[in-house]
């Protein structure tokens, strides 16, 4: 068949369009993979809980899978979901495991006397960083090979606990409740050490310039708690104090702004104040809420999604609030459940793990208006570690704490 000039032009144009679409899909795919790494507690160094490279979370039902692995002891820290269905899981039997779906890739036993003491981190090359109860900081390669011991254990004091690892672009920051805050580079060199009389919290965040932000509890109801900023060398830059108020453990950094909350308990109830500061410690806005705020997440549009729990005298209730820049509310939702773990954000959803009177469950809210899209009960699932991870397919995945099982919330089409 002979083609005329119009047909040839159309075919060439159509072929060019197909090539463009394929190339665009490849770019989007690559950027999505990049959005997952590096990875750590609350997703990133800003602790935003934002998985917005995923369009939506699957929310039809939960599915339990057995793991084909020798070490079946339960999960002890928040797992990390890597690309291609792989997970990094720390278990109670002093082991670090990489599994793919339900199959073991490798298992290493770090130290039979000391368990992993805090949430782990994975860098862009899939090197894994773990911190043991004795203060030893260790780096493993993605194939499970021991790369280096970045920090040999110091003398650990009685009742000393360690912070979750904070992975920055040039090193690793760890702290302890005994006032030790220090940073190592990726070759194990100590960059700085700050010994203070401050009780370093379990989780803290940082910005792109490696300034660190954390809430310090004074346990003095008169003086109140303070949000403290450390510079890239570990020196205090500024502090923001709220007298007679207790600070939330959740501190989040996003696009030049720091978010946290303070609360005060009175004979008639409680009052919370969500605060947004700039990088100089100046208040940009605040919002008062009627429930003590525990968790804060921030989306790509700089909406702060916060939650709190009020046990009350009867059935406890949690409030979830979306706050826009300036402090006005986007929406409010109340749930008859106790929210203890961070809220996870996809492009369209807010995923919440909470405890109800029936047991654990996952709630899925519409991020645009707060409407409840679905509640998936987990009361008939194995006992789970309440901090889930998010797979690249948009599945919320939990791990058993008594036995290493996968409990995944899937779409209805998944068997």
Tab-separated table of C-alpha atoms in Angstrom:
chain	number	residue	atom	x	y	z
A	1	UNK	CA	0.000	0.000	0.000
A	2	UNK	CA	1.333	3.363	-1.018
A	3	UNK	CA	1.381	6.063	1.648
A	4	UNK	CA	0.819	9.699	0.828
A	5	UNK	CA	2.666	12.568	2.495
A	6	UNK	CA	-0.120	13.083	5.038
A	7	UNK	CA	0.031	9.424	6.126
A	8	UNK	CA	3.806	9.537	6.420
A	9	UNK	CA	3.651	12.749	8.435
A	10	UNK	CA	0.994	11.250	10.743
A	11	UNK	CA	2.992	8.038	11.292
A	12	UNK	CA	6.184	9.943	12.042
A	13	UNK	CA	4.334	12.277	14.398
A	14	UNK	CA	2.569	9.353	16.107
A	15	UNK	CA	5.868	7.448	16.486
A	16	UNK	CA	7.509	10.516	17.992
A	17	UNK	CA	4.596	10.850	20.424
A	18	UNK	CA	4.902	7.185	21.466
A	19	UNK	CA	8.637	7.611	22.056
A	20	UNK	CA	7.950	10.755	24.106
A	21	UNK	CA	5.338	8.969	26.252
A	22	UNK	CA	7.675	6.017	26.886
A	23	UNK	CA	10.529	8.348	27.791
A	24	UNK	CA	8.254	10.320	30.124
A	25	UNK	CA	7.141	7.110	31.846
A	26	UNK	CA	10.757	6.099	32.335
A	27	UNK	CA	11.576	9.512	33.837
A	28	UNK	CA	8.592	9.330	36.179
A	29	UNK	CA	9.510	5.780	37.154
A	30	UNK	CA	13.098	6.775	37.928
A	31	UNK	CA	12.029	9.831	39.924
A	32	UNK	CA	9.612	7.662	41.902
A	33	UNK	CA	12.398	5.244	42.783
A	34	UNK	CA	14.647	8.129	43.781
A	35	UNK	CA	11.892	9.504	46.018
A	36	UNK	CA	12.201	6.412	48.230
A	37	UNK	CA	15.913	6.663	49.001
A	38	UNK	CA	17.500	7.677	51.265
A	39	UNK	CA	14.938	6.426	53.780
A	40	UNK	CA	14.611	6.604	57.545
A	41	UNK	CA	12.152	7.012	60.392
A	42	UNK	CA	9.200	9.205	59.264
A	43	UNK	CA	10.466	8.913	55.649
A	44	UNK	CA	13.170	11.601	55.536
A	45	UNK	CA	15.440	13.902	57.547
A	46	UNK	CA	12.578	16.388	57.801
A	47	UNK	CA	10.395	13.658	59.409
A	48	UNK	CA	7.485	14.703	57.153
A	49	UNK	CA	5.793	11.257	56.769
A	50	UNK	CA	5.200	12.201	53.120
A	51	UNK	CA	4.953	9.363	50.563
A	52	UNK	CA	3.341	11.624	47.989
A	53	UNK	CA	5.191	10.021	45.080
A	54	UNK	CA	2.519	7.327	45.635
A	55	UNK	CA	-0.893	8.355	44.294
A	56	UNK	CA	-3.011	6.441	46.830
A	57	UNK	CA	-2.740	3.750	49.492
A	58	UNK	CA	-4.456	0.409	48.908
A	59	UNK	CA	-7.193	0.047	51.498
A	60	UNK	CA	-9.465	-2.916	50.734
A	61	UNK	CA	-8.425	-5.530	53.314
A	62	UNK	CA	-5.463	-6.992	55.139
A	63	UNK	CA	-3.596	-10.131	54.127
A	64	UNK	CA	-1.195	-12.127	56.327
A	65	UNK	CA	1.845	-13.911	54.858
A	66	UNK	CA	4.386	-16.219	56.438
A	67	UNK	CA	8.061	-15.446	55.877
A	68	UNK	CA	10.363	-18.253	54.763
A	69	UNK	CA	13.212	-17.489	57.117
A	70	UNK	CA	15.039	-19.197	59.973
A	71	UNK	CA	14.790	-16.211	62.302
A	72	UNK	CA	11.075	-15.991	62.995
A	73	UNK	CA	11.376	-13.826	66.097
A	74	UNK	CA	9.192	-10.744	65.989
A	75	UNK	CA	9.871	-7.248	64.723
A	76	UNK	CA	11.588	-4.918	67.226
A	77	UNK	CA	11.973	-1.629	65.292
A	78	UNK	CA	10.157	0.064	62.423
A	79	UNK	CA	10.929	-1.859	59.214
A	80	UNK	CA	12.036	-0.103	56.038
A	81	UNK	CA	10.484	-0.803	52.632
A	82	UNK	CA	12.986	-0.711	49.763
A	83	UNK	CA	12.215	-0.757	46.028
A	84	UNK	CA	11.109	-3.997	44.355
A	85	UNK	CA	9.236	-5.451	47.317
A	86	UNK	CA	12.219	-5.745	49.680
A	87	UNK	CA	12.130	-5.012	53.404
A	88	UNK	CA	14.777	-4.452	56.060
A	89	UNK	CA	13.577	-5.890	59.380
A	90	UNK	CA	15.234	-5.926	62.801
A	91	UNK	CA	14.112	-8.849	64.937
A	92	UNK	CA	14.165	-9.734	68.624
A	93	UNK	CA	16.691	-12.505	68.031
A	94	UNK	CA	19.468	-9.879	67.579
A	95	UNK	CA	19.230	-10.148	63.788
A	96	UNK	CA	19.043	-7.849	60.803
A	97	UNK	CA	17.139	-9.342	57.866
A	98	UNK	CA	16.480	-8.435	54.254
A	99	UNK	CA	13.473	-10.156	52.768
A	100	UNK	CA	11.865	-9.936	49.342
A	101	UNK	CA	8.126	-10.399	49.551
A	102	UNK	CA	8.066	-13.471	51.824
A	103	UNK	CA	11.519	-14.897	50.983
A	104	UNK	CA	14.750	-14.345	52.879
A	105	UNK	CA	17.560	-12.661	50.950
A	106	UNK	CA	20.004	-12.586	53.868
A	107	UNK	CA	20.216	-12.540	57.655
A	108	UNK	CA	23.089	-11.235	59.794
A	109	UNK	CA	23.356	-11.506	63.565
A	110	UNK	CA	24.853	-8.285	64.848
A	111	UNK	CA	25.596	-9.119	68.487
A	112	UNK	CA	23.906	-11.847	70.504
A	113	UNK	CA	24.016	-9.666	73.625
A	114	UNK	CA	22.609	-6.408	72.257
A	115	UNK	CA	19.494	-5.736	70.196
A	116	UNK	CA	18.997	-2.923	67.702
A	117	UNK	CA	18.139	0.074	69.872
A	118	UNK	CA	16.489	2.542	67.482
A	119	UNK	CA	14.944	3.023	64.068
A	120	UNK	CA	17.335	2.299	61.194
A	121	UNK	CA	18.256	4.290	58.075
A	122	UNK	CA	19.179	3.464	54.461
A	123	UNK	CA	21.179	5.785	52.184
A	124	UNK	CA	20.836	6.284	48.415
A	125	UNK	CA	23.224	3.350	47.763
A	126	UNK	CA	21.147	1.087	50.042
A	127	UNK	CA	23.768	0.987	52.775
A	128	UNK	CA	22.013	0.213	56.049
A	129	UNK	CA	22.827	1.930	59.360
A	130	UNK	CA	21.913	0.375	62.696
A	131	UNK	CA	22.547	1.365	66.307
A	132	UNK	CA	22.832	-1.252	69.055
A	133	UNK	CA	21.847	-1.039	72.713
A	134	UNK	CA	25.507	-0.727	73.716
A	135	UNK	CA	25.932	2.386	71.532
A	136	UNK	CA	27.704	0.707	68.604
A	137	UNK	CA	26.850	2.237	65.216
A	138	UNK	CA	27.292	-0.170	62.280
A	139	UNK	CA	27.036	0.095	58.502
A	140	UNK	CA	26.017	-2.834	56.284
A	141	UNK	CA	26.001	-3.024	52.490
A	142	UNK	CA	22.838	-3.921	50.601
A	143	UNK	CA	24.078	-7.527	50.291
A	144	UNK	CA	24.408	-7.839	54.076
A	145	UNK	CA	28.189	-7.467	54.154
A	146	UNK	CA	29.615	-5.610	57.143
A	147	UNK	CA	31.056	-2.366	55.766
A	148	UNK	CA	32.381	-0.699	58.900
A	149	UNK	CA	31.782	0.014	62.553
A	150	UNK	CA	31.322	3.764	62.582
A	151	UNK	CA	31.275	4.039	66.354
A	152	UNK	CA	32.594	1.609	68.941
A	153	UNK	CA	30.473	1.530	72.079
A	154	UNK	CA	31.039	4.077	74.805
A	155	UNK	CA	30.261	3.343	78.411
A	156	UNK	CA	26.474	3.151	78.447
A	157	UNK	CA	24.864	4.424	81.615
A	158	UNK	CA	21.996	2.745	83.394
A	159	UNK	CA	18.663	3.478	81.711
A	160	UNK	CA	20.407	5.225	78.813
A	161	UNK	CA	18.415	5.057	75.585
A	162	UNK	CA	19.287	6.211	72.079
A	163	UNK	CA	17.620	8.357	69.474
A	164	UNK	CA	16.493	7.141	66.091
A	165	UNK	CA	19.261	7.522	63.524
A	166	UNK	CA	19.156	10.833	61.654
A	167	UNK	CA	20.707	10.466	58.208
A	168	UNK	CA	21.941	13.762	56.743
A	169	UNK	CA	23.565	14.394	53.369
A	170	UNK	CA	27.080	14.250	54.833
A	171	UNK	CA	26.805	11.973	57.840
A	172	UNK	CA	24.848	10.318	60.631
A	173	UNK	CA	23.609	11.978	63.829
A	174	UNK	CA	22.737	10.047	66.992
A	175	UNK	CA	21.847	11.136	70.489
A	176	UNK	CA	20.926	9.740	73.880
A	177	UNK	CA	18.706	10.706	76.771
A	178	UNK	CA	21.886	11.340	78.775
A	179	UNK	CA	22.613	14.524	76.837
A	180	UNK	CA	25.011	13.166	74.212
A	181	UNK	CA	24.578	14.400	70.637
A	182	UNK	CA	27.179	13.522	67.990
A	183	UNK	CA	27.746	13.166	64.279
A	184	UNK	CA	29.895	10.834	62.165
A	185	UNK	CA	30.740	11.055	58.485
A	186	UNK	CA	30.190	8.075	56.206
A	187	UNK	CA	33.760	6.871	56.768
A	188	UNK	CA	33.302	6.680	60.526
A	189	UNK	CA	35.094	9.913	61.461
A	190	UNK	CA	33.625	11.798	64.418
A	191	UNK	CA	32.701	15.241	63.074
A	192	UNK	CA	31.473	16.757	66.325
A	193	UNK	CA	30.344	15.856	69.825
A	194	UNK	CA	28.081	17.892	72.066
A	195	UNK	CA	27.640	16.837	75.698
A	196	UNK	CA	24.844	18.830	77.278
A	197	UNK	CA	22.510	18.624	80.240
A	198	UNK	CA	19.636	18.255	77.783
A	199	UNK	CA	17.543	15.115	77.492
A	200	UNK	CA	17.953	14.364	73.760
A	201	UNK	CA	14.590	13.027	72.482
A	202	UNK	CA	13.909	9.813	70.602
A	203	UNK	CA	13.313	11.554	67.264
A	204	UNK	CA	14.455	14.876	65.822
A	205	UNK	CA	14.700	16.376	62.341
A	206	UNK	CA	17.020	18.477	60.183
A	207	UNK	CA	16.984	20.745	57.148
A	208	UNK	CA	19.004	20.768	53.910
A	209	UNK	CA	21.819	22.751	55.570
A	210	UNK	CA	22.093	20.094	58.315
A	211	UNK	CA	20.678	22.280	61.074
A	212	UNK	CA	18.910	20.102	63.640
A	213	UNK	CA	15.588	20.799	65.355
A	214	UNK	CA	14.317	18.996	68.448
A	215	UNK	CA	11.955	19.403	71.377
A	216	UNK	CA	13.570	19.459	74.808
A	217	UNK	CA	11.380	18.573	77.776
A	218	UNK	CA	12.330	20.310	81.018
A	219	UNK	CA	9.658	18.538	83.103
A	220	UNK	CA	9.207	21.929	84.767
A	221	UNK	CA	5.630	23.117	84.330
A	222	UNK	CA	6.555	26.713	85.151
A	223	UNK	CA	9.470	27.160	82.753
A	224	UNK	CA	7.862	25.058	80.028
A	225	UNK	CA	9.510	23.166	77.181
A	226	UNK	CA	11.576	24.506	74.298
A	227	UNK	CA	12.150	23.798	70.629
A	228	UNK	CA	15.928	23.992	70.124
A	229	UNK	CA	17.882	24.495	66.895
A	230	UNK	CA	21.458	23.210	66.554
A	231	UNK	CA	23.691	24.358	63.704
A	232	UNK	CA	25.600	22.001	61.397
A	233	UNK	CA	28.441	21.837	63.955
A	234	UNK	CA	26.212	20.822	66.844
A	235	UNK	CA	26.097	24.238	68.543
A	236	UNK	CA	22.836	25.716	69.801
A	237	UNK	CA	21.577	28.482	67.458
A	238	UNK	CA	18.318	29.451	69.139
A	239	UNK	CA	15.464	28.128	71.245
A	240	UNK	CA	11.736	28.801	71.217
A	241	UNK	CA	10.134	28.460	74.651
A	242	UNK	CA	6.484	28.124	75.633
A	243	UNK	CA	6.154	28.808	79.366
A	244	UNK	CA	3.895	26.506	81.367
A	245	UNK	CA	3.434	24.258	78.333
A	246	UNK	CA	4.671	20.774	77.438
A	247	UNK	CA	6.194	20.200	74.015
A	248	UNK	CA	5.140	17.520	71.558
A	249	UNK	CA	7.765	14.927	70.641
A	250	UNK	CA	6.894	15.471	66.968
A	251	UNK	CA	9.013	18.103	65.194
A	252	UNK	CA	8.866	18.358	61.397
A	253	UNK	CA	10.861	20.406	58.880
A	254	UNK	CA	9.562	21.248	55.398
A	255	UNK	CA	10.580	23.950	52.889
A	256	UNK	CA	12.171	26.363	55.332
A	257	UNK	CA	9.592	25.913	58.094
A	258	UNK	CA	9.584	23.986	61.381
A	259	UNK	CA	6.358	22.573	62.824
A	260	UNK	CA	5.699	21.395	66.356
A	261	UNK	CA	3.077	21.667	69.106
A	262	UNK	CA	2.788	22.552	72.787
A	263	UNK	CA	0.015	21.687	75.208
A	264	UNK	CA	-1.210	22.658	78.660
A	265	UNK	CA	-3.483	20.627	80.890
A	266	UNK	CA	-6.009	22.505	83.033
A	267	UNK	CA	-8.761	21.421	85.432
A	268	UNK	CA	-11.298	21.999	82.655
A	269	UNK	CA	-9.386	20.157	79.920
A	270	UNK	CA	-6.407	20.676	77.677
A	271	UNK	CA	-5.298	23.275	75.172
A	272	UNK	CA	-2.803	22.659	72.370
A	273	UNK	CA	-1.028	25.129	70.163
A	274	UNK	CA	0.446	24.049	66.835
A	275	UNK	CA	3.327	26.381	65.973
A	276	UNK	CA	5.057	27.063	62.646
A	277	UNK	CA	8.469	28.779	62.804
A	278	UNK	CA	10.977	29.924	60.241
A	279	UNK	CA	14.628	28.840	60.262
A	280	UNK	CA	15.507	31.793	62.518
A	281	UNK	CA	13.114	30.613	65.233
A	282	UNK	CA	10.538	33.323	64.526
A	283	UNK	CA	6.886	32.332	64.790
A	284	UNK	CA	5.064	32.507	61.464
A	285	UNK	CA	1.684	31.350	62.742
A	286	UNK	CA	0.024	29.187	65.389
A	287	UNK	CA	-3.289	27.400	65.844
A	288	UNK	CA	-5.011	26.398	69.077
A	289	UNK	CA	-6.723	23.003	69.159
A	290	UNK	CA	-8.790	21.252	71.863
A	291	UNK	CA	-6.790	17.981	72.014
A	292	UNK	CA	-3.158	17.297	73.058
A	293	UNK	CA	-1.240	16.955	69.771
A	294	UNK	CA	1.006	13.886	69.416
A	295	UNK	CA	1.766	13.519	65.718
A	296	UNK	CA	2.517	15.943	62.886
A	297	UNK	CA	2.894	15.287	59.159
A	298	UNK	CA	3.375	17.889	56.432
A	299	UNK	CA	2.439	17.467	52.772
A	300	UNK	CA	3.957	18.940	49.638
A	301	UNK	CA	1.467	21.821	49.709
A	302	UNK	CA	2.692	22.672	53.227
A	303	UNK	CA	-0.512	21.617	54.943
A	304	UNK	CA	0.190	20.371	58.468
A	305	UNK	CA	-1.865	17.277	59.272
A	306	UNK	CA	-1.819	16.797	63.042
A	307	UNK	CA	-3.460	14.339	65.416
A	308	UNK	CA	-4.071	14.119	69.128
A	309	UNK	CA	-5.834	11.871	71.586
A	310	UNK	CA	-8.144	12.694	74.459
A	311	UNK	CA	-8.915	9.663	76.681
A	312	UNK	CA	-11.734	11.509	78.421
A	313	UNK	CA	-13.948	9.859	81.008
A	314	UNK	CA	-15.618	7.469	78.589
A	315	UNK	CA	-14.604	6.144	75.191
A	316	UNK	CA	-11.412	7.873	74.033
A	317	UNK	CA	-11.412	9.926	70.881
A	318	UNK	CA	-8.709	11.184	68.524
A	319	UNK	CA	-8.867	14.377	66.529
A	320	UNK	CA	-7.198	14.809	63.134
A	321	UNK	CA	-6.788	18.348	61.796
A	322	UNK	CA	-5.461	19.703	58.499
A	323	UNK	CA	-4.026	23.204	58.900
A	324	UNK	CA	-3.106	25.409	55.956
A	325	UNK	CA	-0.333	28.010	55.932
A	326	UNK	CA	-1.421	30.922	58.105
A	327	UNK	CA	-3.115	28.697	60.663
A	328	UNK	CA	-6.637	28.298	59.256
A	329	UNK	CA	-8.219	24.843	59.271
A	330	UNK	CA	-8.781	22.914	56.055
A	331	UNK	CA	-10.803	20.227	57.823
A	332	UNK	CA	-11.342	18.286	61.058
A	333	UNK	CA	-12.085	14.586	61.612
A	334	UNK	CA	-12.703	12.712	64.872
A	335	UNK	CA	-12.131	8.968	65.292
A	336	UNK	CA	-13.111	6.659	68.151
A	337	UNK	CA	-9.578	5.348	68.413
A	338	UNK	CA	-6.187	6.129	69.958
A	339	UNK	CA	-3.638	7.338	67.394
A	340	UNK	CA	-0.095	6.704	68.608
A	341	UNK	CA	1.932	6.282	65.414
A	342	UNK	CA	2.643	8.891	62.712
A	343	UNK	CA	0.088	9.573	59.991
A	344	UNK	CA	1.286	8.609	56.516
A	345	UNK	CA	0.545	10.784	53.490
A	346	UNK	CA	0.076	9.710	49.882
A	347	UNK	CA	-0.891	12.140	47.140
A	348	UNK	CA	-4.587	11.694	47.971
A	349	UNK	CA	-4.769	9.908	51.350
A	350	UNK	CA	-3.963	10.100	55.031
A	351	UNK	CA	-3.292	6.608	56.447
A	352	UNK	CA	-3.631	6.243	60.216
A	353	UNK	CA	-2.777	3.286	62.434
A	354	UNK	CA	-4.779	3.376	65.650
A	355	UNK	CA	-6.129	1.239	68.474
A	356	UNK	CA	-9.887	0.830	68.828
A	357	UNK	CA	-11.849	-1.062	71.484
A	358	UNK	CA	-11.744	-4.060	69.083
A	359	UNK	CA	-7.963	-3.864	68.560
A	360	UNK	CA	-5.653	-2.386	65.969
A	361	UNK	CA	-6.995	-0.871	62.782
A	362	UNK	CA	-6.065	1.339	59.841
A	363	UNK	CA	-8.112	4.394	58.890
A	364	UNK	CA	-7.879	6.040	55.474
A	365	UNK	CA	-8.956	9.668	55.127
A	366	UNK	CA	-9.327	11.761	51.996
A	367	UNK	CA	-6.462	14.242	52.268
A	368	UNK	CA	-8.440	16.995	50.525
A	369	UNK	CA	-11.457	17.063	52.875
A	370	UNK	CA	-10.788	14.656	55.773
A	371	UNK	CA	-13.683	12.327	54.944
A	372	UNK	CA	-13.258	8.733	56.091
A	373	UNK	CA	-12.726	6.590	52.988
A	374	UNK	CA	-12.280	3.242	54.719
A	375	UNK	CA	-11.512	1.517	58.018
A	376	UNK	CA	-9.634	-1.796	57.834
A	377	UNK	CA	-9.883	-3.725	61.089
A	378	UNK	CA	-6.761	-5.651	62.135
A	379	UNK	CA	-8.240	-7.260	65.242
A	380	UNK	CA	-8.060	-10.737	63.684
A	381	UNK	CA	-4.501	-10.256	62.381
A	382	UNK	CA	-1.372	-11.301	64.325
A	383	UNK	CA	-0.209	-8.811	66.940
A	384	UNK	CA	1.559	-6.118	64.928
A	385	UNK	CA	4.359	-3.631	65.423
A	386	UNK	CA	2.245	-0.469	65.202
A	387	UNK	CA	4.698	1.507	63.065
A	388	UNK	CA	4.151	0.294	59.468
A	389	UNK	CA	6.150	0.893	56.318
A	390	UNK	CA	4.933	1.735	52.815
A	391	UNK	CA	5.799	-0.399	49.806
A	392	UNK	CA	6.367	1.020	46.328
A	393	UNK	CA	2.950	-0.406	45.318
A	394	UNK	CA	1.174	1.740	47.914
A	395	UNK	CA	0.636	-1.078	50.386
A	396	UNK	CA	0.722	-0.336	54.110
A	397	UNK	CA	2.754	-3.218	55.572
A	398	UNK	CA	3.026	-4.272	59.207
A	399	UNK	CA	5.184	-6.962	60.811
A	400	UNK	CA	4.287	-9.305	63.642
A	401	UNK	CA	5.921	-8.738	67.028
A	402	UNK	CA	5.462	-12.277	68.355
A	403	UNK	CA	6.423	-14.001	65.109
A	404	UNK	CA	7.825	-12.563	61.873
A	405	UNK	CA	4.740	-12.384	59.660
A	406	UNK	CA	3.780	-9.783	57.062
A	407	UNK	CA	0.399	-8.128	57.440
A	408	UNK	CA	-0.315	-6.082	54.327
A	409	UNK	CA	-3.274	-3.900	53.474
A	410	UNK	CA	-3.939	-4.604	49.816
A	411	UNK	CA	-6.363	-3.769	47.042
A	412	UNK	CA	-9.305	-6.095	46.475
A	413	UNK	CA	-7.671	-7.479	43.314
A	414	UNK	CA	-4.662	-8.810	45.250
A	415	UNK	CA	-4.967	-12.381	46.551
